[in-house]
Amino acid sequence: MINKIVAVQGNHPSKLNPLTDTSVFLANEIQNKKYKIFYYDPKDLSVINSKVTAKGFFIKFNYNNKKFYKITKKQNLDLSKCKFILIRQDPPFNLEYISTTYILDTIKTKVKIINNPTSVRNVSEKLYSSKYQKYMPATIFTQNLDEIKKFFKKNKKVILKPIYSFSGNDIHLLTKFNLKLVNKFINKHDHIMCQKFLPKISKGDKRVFIINGKVCGAISRVPKKGSILSNMSKGAKPTNIKLTSKEMKISKKIAKDLKKENIFFAGIDFIDQKLNGDINVTSPTGLKTLYDLSGKNLAKTFWKELKE
C-alpha cells in the first residue's frame, strides 16, 4: 500500500488567500479522501545520501476556520514515500525553480509529480506560445532595441512583458517610445515579450482550464477601472462565461499539444478571442473561483483524472 501522502511544493500557506487559492482548493479536496497533506517550501528541498528529502510539515486545511490551516507535525520527509507531489510555487521561473525540477526529476518514476518536472522546465510559459502566433496578436520575443522600436512604430501601443515573471507583475503599456524605459526593462529582464495592445482587455480576458488534455472550463476576469491587468491579485473581478467556438477550437489544439508534452494541468488566456501567449504550467490558478461562480468543482476532476 503506497502511503496516502500528497506533498505540495509551494509558497508558505500563511502567504495564501484561501478564498481564491487553487493549491489549497486541490489539497482540501484530496484531504477529504483521507490523504495526508505535506507542505514544503522549494528552498527546503534537498538530496541527502541519494534520497530526495524535504523539510516541511503535515497540514490540515479547513475552510470554515478563520485560520484556514493547522500545522500538525513538522518533519523531514523522504519524498519518494508520497503518492503525489504537486509543484505549486509561484514564479519567477528562476534558477531556484529550475534546480527543484532537476531534483524532482530523480524521483519521478517513483512518485507521480504534477506537472512533470522535465515538462515544467521545457514548456516556457511565454516562449512556448511562439508556435501559436497565428492565434495571437502581433508578438515578438527579443532584447534587441531596433526590433522593439520597429515593432512599436508599426503597432503604436505595445505591451512589454518579462518572460519569466507572473501574475501581471512588471507589465508595462508603451504608448510612446521611451528609449530609457525600454533599455531599463531589457537590462532587468533580458529577453522580453512585446505584444500589440488589445483595447478590449477592458472587457476582461478569459482563463481556460486544461486538465489531462481536456478543456474543462473557463472564467473571465475584468480589470478594475483604469487598469489593463486582468489578474485577480491586481483587483480584477471574475465572472462566469462560455468560450466562443473559435476559442474552444484553439484551446482543444493546445490541450492536445500539452498532453503530448506531459503537462497535466495548465491555464491559457484569451483577450478578444486571441491567445495572449501565457501558457501557465508552473502553478495555474482560478479553480476555486470557477467553483464559487458556477459550482463546477474541477478539483474533483483533477484528482479523478490523475488517479485514472
Short mmCIF file of C-alpha atoms in Angstrom, two decimals:
data_model
loop_
_atom_site.label_atom_id
_atom_site.label_comp_id
_atom_site.label_asym_id
_atom_site.label_seq_id
_atom_site.Cartn_x
_atom_site.Cartn_y
_atom_site.Cartn_z
CA MET A 1 0.00 0.00 0.00
CA ILE A 2 1.57 3.28 -1.10
CA ASN A 3 1.46 5.95 1.55
CA LYS A 4 -1.56 8.20 1.15
CA ILE A 5 0.54 11.36 1.21
CA VAL A 6 0.28 14.31 -1.15
CA ALA A 7 3.23 16.70 -0.96
CA VAL A 8 2.77 20.29 -2.07
CA GLN A 9 5.86 22.27 -3.06
CA GLY A 10 4.63 25.82 -2.69
CA ASN A 11 4.68 29.21 -1.06
CA HIS A 12 4.04 29.09 2.70
CA PRO A 13 0.30 28.75 3.50
CA SER A 14 0.44 31.99 5.52
CA LYS A 15 1.03 33.79 2.20
CA LEU A 16 -2.01 32.23 0.51
CA ASN A 17 -5.54 33.56 0.23
CA PRO A 18 -7.91 30.62 0.85
CA LEU A 19 -10.78 32.46 -0.88
CA THR A 20 -9.03 32.21 -4.25
CA ASP A 21 -6.07 29.85 -3.88
CA THR A 22 -6.00 26.78 -6.14
CA SER A 23 -3.31 24.89 -4.16
CA VAL A 24 -5.48 25.00 -1.02
CA PHE A 25 -8.55 24.02 -3.06
CA LEU A 26 -6.78 20.97 -4.56
CA ALA A 27 -5.28 19.94 -1.20
CA ASN A 28 -8.61 20.29 0.59
CA GLU A 29 -10.31 18.06 -1.98
CA ILE A 30 -7.82 15.19 -1.65
CA GLN A 31 -7.68 15.62 2.13
CA ASN A 32 -11.40 14.69 2.13
CA LYS A 33 -10.37 11.37 0.58
CA LYS A 34 -8.26 10.61 3.67
CA TYR A 35 -4.93 11.67 2.17
CA LYS A 36 -2.39 13.46 4.35
CA ILE A 37 -1.04 16.76 3.07
CA PHE A 38 2.67 17.51 3.45
CA TYR A 39 3.75 21.05 2.66
CA TYR A 40 7.26 22.36 1.98
CA ASP A 41 8.99 25.39 0.53
CA PRO A 42 11.28 24.95 -2.54
CA LYS A 43 14.31 26.10 -0.50
CA ASP A 44 13.75 23.15 1.87
CA LEU A 45 14.23 20.52 -0.84
CA SER A 46 17.49 18.53 -0.62
CA VAL A 47 19.29 15.45 -1.90
CA ILE A 48 20.86 13.66 1.08
CA ASN A 49 22.53 10.23 0.68
CA SER A 50 20.88 9.90 -2.76
CA LYS A 51 17.45 10.47 -1.19
CA VAL A 52 15.22 13.41 -2.14
CA THR A 53 14.02 14.92 1.13
CA ALA A 54 12.07 17.99 2.15
CA LYS A 55 11.93 19.74 5.47
CA GLY A 56 8.30 20.73 5.90
CA PHE A 57 5.13 19.95 7.80
CA PHE A 58 1.94 17.94 7.69
CA ILE A 59 -1.03 20.27 7.50
CA LYS A 60 -4.83 20.18 7.72
CA PHE A 61 -6.99 22.64 5.81
CA ASN A 62 -10.39 23.81 6.97
CA TYR A 63 -12.28 26.49 5.05
CA ASN A 64 -14.66 27.04 8.00
CA ASN A 65 -11.99 28.28 10.39
CA LYS A 66 -10.72 31.85 10.42
CA LYS A 67 -7.21 30.43 10.28
CA PHE A 68 -7.78 28.02 7.40
CA TYR A 69 -4.85 25.68 8.11
CA LYS A 70 -3.30 23.91 11.04
CA ILE A 71 0.25 22.53 11.10
CA THR A 72 0.02 19.11 12.76
CA LYS A 73 3.60 17.86 12.60
CA LYS A 74 6.96 19.15 11.36
CA GLN A 75 9.12 16.60 9.60
CA ASN A 76 11.96 15.92 7.22
CA LEU A 77 10.25 13.63 4.71
CA ASP A 78 11.67 11.27 2.10
CA LEU A 79 9.54 12.41 -0.85
CA SER A 80 9.66 9.02 -2.59
CA LYS A 81 7.20 7.91 0.15
CA CYS A 82 4.50 10.16 -1.33
CA LYS A 83 1.77 9.13 -3.73
CA PHE A 84 1.67 12.53 -5.46
CA ILE A 85 3.75 15.73 -5.45
CA LEU A 86 2.26 18.99 -6.69
CA ILE A 87 4.68 21.66 -7.93
CA ARG A 88 2.75 24.79 -6.97
CA GLN A 89 5.17 27.60 -6.12
CA ASP A 90 4.74 30.91 -7.89
CA PRO A 91 7.30 32.04 -10.43
CA PRO A 92 9.59 33.93 -11.16
CA PHE A 93 10.90 30.96 -13.08
CA ASN A 94 14.47 31.42 -11.91
CA LEU A 95 17.43 29.12 -11.24
CA GLU A 96 15.98 28.02 -7.90
CA TYR A 97 12.82 26.94 -9.71
CA ILE A 98 14.88 25.08 -12.32
CA SER A 99 17.00 23.38 -9.64
CA THR A 100 13.88 22.00 -7.93
CA THR A 101 12.78 20.46 -11.25
CA TYR A 102 16.16 18.74 -11.64
CA ILE A 103 15.96 17.36 -8.10
CA LEU A 104 12.39 16.11 -8.55
CA ASP A 105 13.34 14.58 -11.92
CA THR A 106 15.31 11.96 -10.00
CA ILE A 107 12.17 10.52 -8.31
CA LYS A 108 9.54 11.00 -11.00
CA THR A 109 9.49 7.27 -11.81
CA LYS A 110 8.56 6.51 -8.18
CA VAL A 111 6.11 9.33 -7.49
CA LYS A 112 3.52 10.98 -9.72
CA ILE A 113 4.59 14.65 -9.96
CA ILE A 114 2.24 17.32 -11.33
CA ASN A 115 3.26 18.96 -13.51
CA ASN A 116 6.05 16.68 -14.69
CA PRO A 117 9.29 18.48 -13.65
CA THR A 118 11.01 17.91 -17.02
CA SER A 119 7.97 19.37 -18.79
CA VAL A 120 7.78 22.37 -16.45
CA ARG A 121 11.37 23.10 -17.46
CA ASN A 122 10.78 22.56 -21.19
CA VAL A 123 7.50 24.41 -21.61
CA SER A 124 8.47 28.04 -21.08
CA GLU A 125 5.23 29.81 -20.17
CA LYS A 126 5.64 32.67 -22.66
CA LEU A 127 8.12 31.32 -25.23
CA TYR A 128 6.14 28.11 -25.77
CA SER A 129 3.38 30.22 -27.31
CA SER A 130 5.65 31.26 -30.18
CA LYS A 131 4.34 28.24 -32.09
CA TYR A 132 0.77 29.57 -31.82
CA GLN A 133 1.42 33.04 -33.17
CA LYS A 134 -1.29 32.78 -35.82
CA TYR A 135 -3.83 32.76 -32.96
CA MET A 136 -2.20 35.69 -31.15
CA PRO A 137 -1.96 39.45 -31.52
CA ALA A 138 1.31 40.58 -33.18
CA THR A 139 4.08 39.44 -30.79
CA ILE A 140 7.87 39.37 -30.76
CA PHE A 141 10.38 37.91 -28.27
CA THR A 142 13.61 39.86 -28.22
CA GLN A 143 16.06 42.08 -26.36
CA ASN A 144 17.08 43.95 -29.49
CA LEU A 145 16.23 47.67 -29.24
CA ASP A 146 15.97 48.19 -33.01
CA GLU A 147 13.45 45.34 -33.30
CA ILE A 148 11.38 46.75 -30.44
CA LYS A 149 11.45 50.22 -31.97
CA LYS A 150 10.35 48.85 -35.36
CA PHE A 151 7.60 46.82 -33.68
CA PHE A 152 6.38 49.88 -31.75
CA LYS A 153 6.32 52.04 -34.89
CA LYS A 154 4.10 49.51 -36.59
CA ASN A 155 1.73 48.76 -33.67
CA LYS A 156 1.53 52.17 -31.86
CA LYS A 157 0.52 50.71 -28.50
CA VAL A 158 2.62 47.86 -27.16
CA ILE A 159 2.61 45.72 -24.02
CA LEU A 160 6.04 44.82 -22.60
CA LYS A 161 6.18 41.62 -20.53
CA PRO A 162 9.03 39.83 -18.81
CA ILE A 163 9.24 36.19 -19.96
CA TYR A 164 9.75 34.66 -16.52
CA SER A 165 7.50 36.68 -14.23
CA PHE A 166 3.86 36.03 -13.22
CA SER A 167 0.57 37.48 -12.02
CA GLY A 168 0.70 40.71 -14.02
CA ASN A 169 3.93 41.84 -12.34
CA ASP A 170 6.23 44.23 -14.27
CA ILE A 171 3.84 44.54 -17.22
CA HIS A 172 4.14 47.85 -19.00
CA LEU A 173 1.96 49.57 -21.61
CA LEU A 174 4.04 51.63 -24.02
CA THR A 175 2.04 54.42 -25.67
CA LYS A 176 5.05 56.43 -26.80
CA PHE A 177 8.50 55.05 -27.43
CA ASN A 178 10.69 55.70 -24.41
CA LEU A 179 14.23 54.51 -25.09
CA LYS A 180 15.36 54.91 -21.48
CA LEU A 181 12.42 52.89 -20.14
CA VAL A 182 12.77 50.09 -22.72
CA ASN A 183 16.51 49.90 -22.10
CA LYS A 184 15.97 49.64 -18.35
CA PHE A 185 13.31 46.95 -18.91
CA ILE A 186 15.70 44.86 -21.05
CA ASN A 187 18.56 45.30 -18.58
CA LYS A 188 16.31 43.98 -15.84
CA HIS A 189 14.63 41.12 -17.73
CA ASP A 190 16.90 40.18 -20.72
CA HIS A 191 14.63 38.73 -23.43
CA ILE A 192 11.13 40.20 -23.22
CA MET A 193 7.81 39.68 -24.92
CA CYS A 194 6.39 42.66 -26.86
CA GLN A 195 2.77 42.41 -27.91
CA LYS A 196 0.31 44.63 -29.73
CA PHE A 197 -2.07 46.11 -27.16
CA LEU A 198 -5.67 44.85 -27.37
CA PRO A 199 -8.04 47.57 -26.07
CA LYS A 200 -10.81 45.02 -25.44
CA ILE A 201 -8.90 43.88 -22.34
CA SER A 202 -11.11 46.45 -20.59
CA LYS A 203 -13.98 43.95 -21.08
CA GLY A 204 -11.89 41.19 -19.48
CA ASP A 205 -9.80 38.23 -20.52
CA LYS A 206 -10.76 34.54 -20.41
CA ARG A 207 -8.81 31.96 -18.41
CA VAL A 208 -9.27 28.41 -19.76
CA PHE A 209 -8.52 25.38 -17.56
CA ILE A 210 -6.90 22.34 -19.17
CA ILE A 211 -6.69 19.05 -17.26
CA ASN A 212 -5.15 15.93 -18.79
CA GLY A 213 -5.55 17.14 -22.37
CA LYS A 214 -9.18 18.20 -21.90
CA VAL A 215 -10.70 21.68 -21.90
CA CYS A 216 -12.57 21.66 -18.58
CA GLY A 217 -13.94 25.15 -18.00
CA ALA A 218 -13.25 28.89 -18.09
CA ILE A 219 -13.77 32.15 -16.25
CA SER A 220 -13.42 35.78 -17.29
CA ARG A 221 -11.51 38.38 -15.28
CA VAL A 222 -12.38 42.03 -15.79
CA PRO A 223 -9.68 44.59 -14.86
CA LYS A 224 -10.60 47.24 -12.33
CA LYS A 225 -11.37 50.68 -13.75
CA GLY A 226 -8.31 52.32 -15.27
CA SER A 227 -6.24 49.11 -15.22
CA ILE A 228 -5.09 46.84 -18.07
CA LEU A 229 -4.34 43.92 -15.74
CA SER A 230 -6.82 41.06 -15.62
CA ASN A 231 -5.11 39.27 -12.71
CA MET A 232 -7.32 38.80 -9.66
CA SER A 233 -4.30 39.58 -7.49
CA LYS A 234 -4.39 43.01 -9.17
CA GLY A 235 -8.04 43.62 -8.33
CA ALA A 236 -9.74 42.17 -11.43
CA LYS A 237 -13.29 40.88 -10.94
CA PRO A 238 -14.07 37.31 -12.03
CA THR A 239 -17.25 36.47 -13.93
CA ASN A 240 -18.77 33.31 -15.37
CA ILE A 241 -18.52 32.92 -19.17
CA LYS A 242 -18.67 30.50 -22.06
CA LEU A 243 -15.98 30.09 -24.69
CA THR A 244 -16.70 31.01 -28.30
CA SER A 245 -16.32 28.22 -30.87
CA LYS A 246 -13.09 29.87 -32.08
CA GLU A 247 -11.65 29.93 -28.53
CA MET A 248 -12.75 26.35 -27.97
CA LYS A 249 -11.04 25.17 -31.16
CA ILE A 250 -7.73 26.85 -30.23
CA SER A 251 -7.97 25.59 -26.61
CA LYS A 252 -8.50 21.99 -27.75
CA LYS A 253 -5.49 22.17 -30.03
CA ILE A 254 -3.25 23.49 -27.23
CA ALA A 255 -4.71 20.96 -24.76
CA LYS A 256 -3.75 18.14 -27.12
CA ASP A 257 -0.22 19.52 -27.55
CA LEU A 258 0.25 19.96 -23.79
CA LYS A 259 -0.81 16.37 -23.14
CA LYS A 260 1.92 15.25 -25.56
CA GLU A 261 4.36 17.42 -23.60
CA ASN A 262 3.32 15.62 -20.38
CA ILE A 263 1.64 18.70 -18.93
CA PHE A 264 -1.33 17.55 -16.86
CA PHE A 265 -2.71 20.87 -15.60
CA ALA A 266 -2.49 24.22 -17.39
CA GLY A 267 -4.24 27.55 -17.81
CA ILE A 268 -4.33 29.54 -21.04
CA ASP A 269 -5.67 33.05 -21.58
CA PHE A 270 -7.61 34.83 -24.33
CA ILE A 271 -8.21 38.53 -24.91
CA ASP A 272 -10.72 39.44 -27.62
CA GLN A 273 -10.67 35.81 -28.89
CA LYS A 274 -6.90 35.96 -29.33
CA LEU A 275 -4.47 33.85 -27.34
CA ASN A 276 -2.40 36.21 -25.21
CA GLY A 277 0.62 33.91 -25.13
CA ASP A 278 0.66 32.90 -21.46
CA ILE A 279 0.63 29.11 -21.23
CA ASN A 280 0.52 28.67 -17.45
CA VAL A 281 2.15 25.40 -16.41
CA THR A 282 4.03 26.31 -13.20
CA SER A 283 1.11 26.95 -10.86
CA PRO A 284 -2.13 27.55 -12.79
CA THR A 285 -4.80 29.22 -10.71
CA GLY A 286 -8.54 30.00 -10.78
CA LEU A 287 -10.18 26.66 -9.86
CA LYS A 288 -11.62 27.91 -6.56
CA THR A 289 -13.01 30.99 -8.33
CA LEU A 290 -14.66 28.83 -11.01
CA TYR A 291 -16.24 26.74 -8.25
CA ASP A 292 -17.56 29.83 -6.44
CA LEU A 293 -19.01 31.26 -9.66
CA SER A 294 -20.52 28.11 -11.17
CA GLY A 295 -20.50 25.28 -8.63
CA LYS A 296 -18.24 23.35 -11.03
CA ASN A 297 -15.60 21.55 -8.96
CA LEU A 298 -12.53 20.96 -11.12
CA ALA A 299 -10.53 19.80 -8.07
CA LYS A 300 -12.67 16.64 -8.25
CA THR A 301 -11.92 16.35 -11.98
CA PHE A 302 -8.21 16.92 -11.31
CA TRP A 303 -7.88 14.05 -8.81
CA LYS A 304 -10.17 11.73 -10.75
CA GLU A 305 -8.13 12.20 -13.95
CA LEU A 306 -4.87 11.82 -12.02
CA LYS A 307 -5.89 8.56 -10.38
CA GLU A 308 -7.02 7.11 -13.69
#
